[in-house]
Amino acid sequence: MANLRIVHCFRSPVGGIFRHVRDLTEAQVAAGHSVGIVCDSTTGGDYEEHLFEAMKDSLALGIHRTPMQRHVGPGDLASARRTYRIIQELRPNVLHGHGAKGGAYARLFGSLLRVSRSRVARLYSPHGGSLHYDETTATGKLFFGLERLMARFTDCLLFVSDYERTTYRRKVGEPPIPNRLVYNGLRAAELEPVATATDAADLLYIGMMRDLKGPDIFIDALALAGNALGRPLSAVMVGDGDDLPRYRAQVERLGIEGHVRFLPPMPARQAFALAEMIVVPSRAEAMPYIVLEALAAGMPMIATAVGGIPEIFGDGSPALIRPDAGELAGKLERAFGDLDAYRKLMPQTDELKARFGADVMAGEIEEAYFAALDK
């Protein structure tokens, strides 16, 4: 098999998209491909800098960071011009865009490179992205109209969950191009259990500090469940984001600041040791890595039945709730009534390994690259 020059383009180097790209680049470098990254320079903190530092020597095409706006605006033109110049110099034959902004750039710039007779496969992984918009709003109609337009500049769509593919079909339309469902993958080391620290809190929230991920739901439920149980529940909240001060204020307003610790981003498995149970209270998701990672580490979990999460647990799992503080509080009360019994309701390691292995993910995506180049 020929060695490829692969460039991954995405905006924000945080959370699930960054994790997905890191897993892919690791597998692609091991397979002998030359790989590079182009992403935003204004997001991410010390933790992400450490991750970039660990990757940089293995990426033959390098790590290139340039300012990229989250929303469409006047600054986009200058940002797009800079990003195109970087990609042009890297001479990729596979341009893989992740998320709305990365997907737009990969497909537009891949098409421009084709005009100059370069042979470039243009692939797009939405990872939720613009699919979270309501199709009945003006913003939703604009984005889904753009997605329909961009499909003609796309060689393959890669979905991380069946939910994401179904949502695309409902909001954008049946893809007129090849598309595949490829689940996010776990590394072998992640399928080992994590030992809980002796001074562990009851609950863990780990993720971006923004309402889409539901930290406010988590905090409200914490106070409600503590009242119902007759004892305060302790929690660790790991993550960063613009809304962090608002969540700190919410904790103080509810009078539970003595029982909640806020910590900066850290490796997931390090965070797992800090609590007995994890809660994923998101209002919207595609296929969140944190759910897979926590289950693989042997943690009991309560998660919202949004996005691809039910595909991990199976429909009707007692671990699933709506993104609602009252419902979460009720589930917490029942789970802490007998935590050992609740733990046994979680999906088992063998099942996770068979469906969500990183090697399976990387192999299927590589197949998609070569199929796109053979068109």
PDB file of C-alpha atoms in Angstrom, residues 9 38 66-69 73-88 101 104-105 108-109 112:
ATOM      1  CA  CYS A   9      -7.678  20.185   9.663  1.00  0.00           C
ATOM      2  CA  VAL A  38      -3.533  22.366  10.973  1.00  0.00           C
ATOM      3  CA  THR A  66      -3.060  29.716  13.086  1.00  0.00           C
ATOM      4  CA  PRO A  67      -5.984  31.810  14.415  1.00  0.00           C
ATOM      5  CA  MET A  68      -9.397  30.425  13.354  1.00  0.00           C
ATOM      6  CA  GLN A  69     -12.694  31.994  14.436  1.00  0.00           C
ATOM      7  CA  GLY A  73     -17.318  36.554  10.384  1.00  0.00           C
ATOM      8  CA  PRO A  74     -15.115  39.136   8.660  1.00  0.00           C
ATOM      9  CA  GLY A  75     -11.949  37.633  10.162  1.00  0.00           C
ATOM     10  CA  ASP A  76     -12.647  34.379   8.311  1.00  0.00           C
ATOM     11  CA  LEU A  77     -11.209  35.632   5.032  1.00  0.00           C
ATOM     12  CA  ALA A  78      -7.740  36.336   6.447  1.00  0.00           C
ATOM     13  CA  SER A  79      -7.880  33.122   8.485  1.00  0.00           C
ATOM     14  CA  ALA A  80      -8.855  31.078   5.428  1.00  0.00           C
ATOM     15  CA  ARG A  81      -6.075  32.604   3.342  1.00  0.00           C
ATOM     16  CA  ARG A  82      -3.444  31.745   5.977  1.00  0.00           C
ATOM     17  CA  THR A  83      -4.770  28.208   6.398  1.00  0.00           C
ATOM     18  CA  TYR A  84      -4.844  27.595   2.639  1.00  0.00           C
ATOM     19  CA  ARG A  85      -1.210  28.689   2.274  1.00  0.00           C
ATOM     20  CA  ILE A  86      -0.143  26.264   5.019  1.00  0.00           C
ATOM     21  CA  ILE A  87      -2.048  23.348   3.454  1.00  0.00           C
ATOM     22  CA  GLN A  88      -0.766  24.185  -0.029  1.00  0.00           C
ATOM     23  CA  LYS A 101     -14.891  24.789  10.380  1.00  0.00           C
ATOM     24  CA  ALA A 104     -15.348  23.556   5.362  1.00  0.00           C
ATOM     25  CA  TYR A 105     -11.641  24.323   5.062  1.00  0.00           C
ATOM     26  CA  LEU A 108     -12.763  24.067  -0.078  1.00  0.00           C
ATOM     27  CA  PHE A 109      -8.979  23.947  -0.007  1.00  0.00           C
ATOM     28  CA  LEU A 112      -8.710  24.462  -4.881  1.00  0.00           C
TER      29      LEU A 112
END
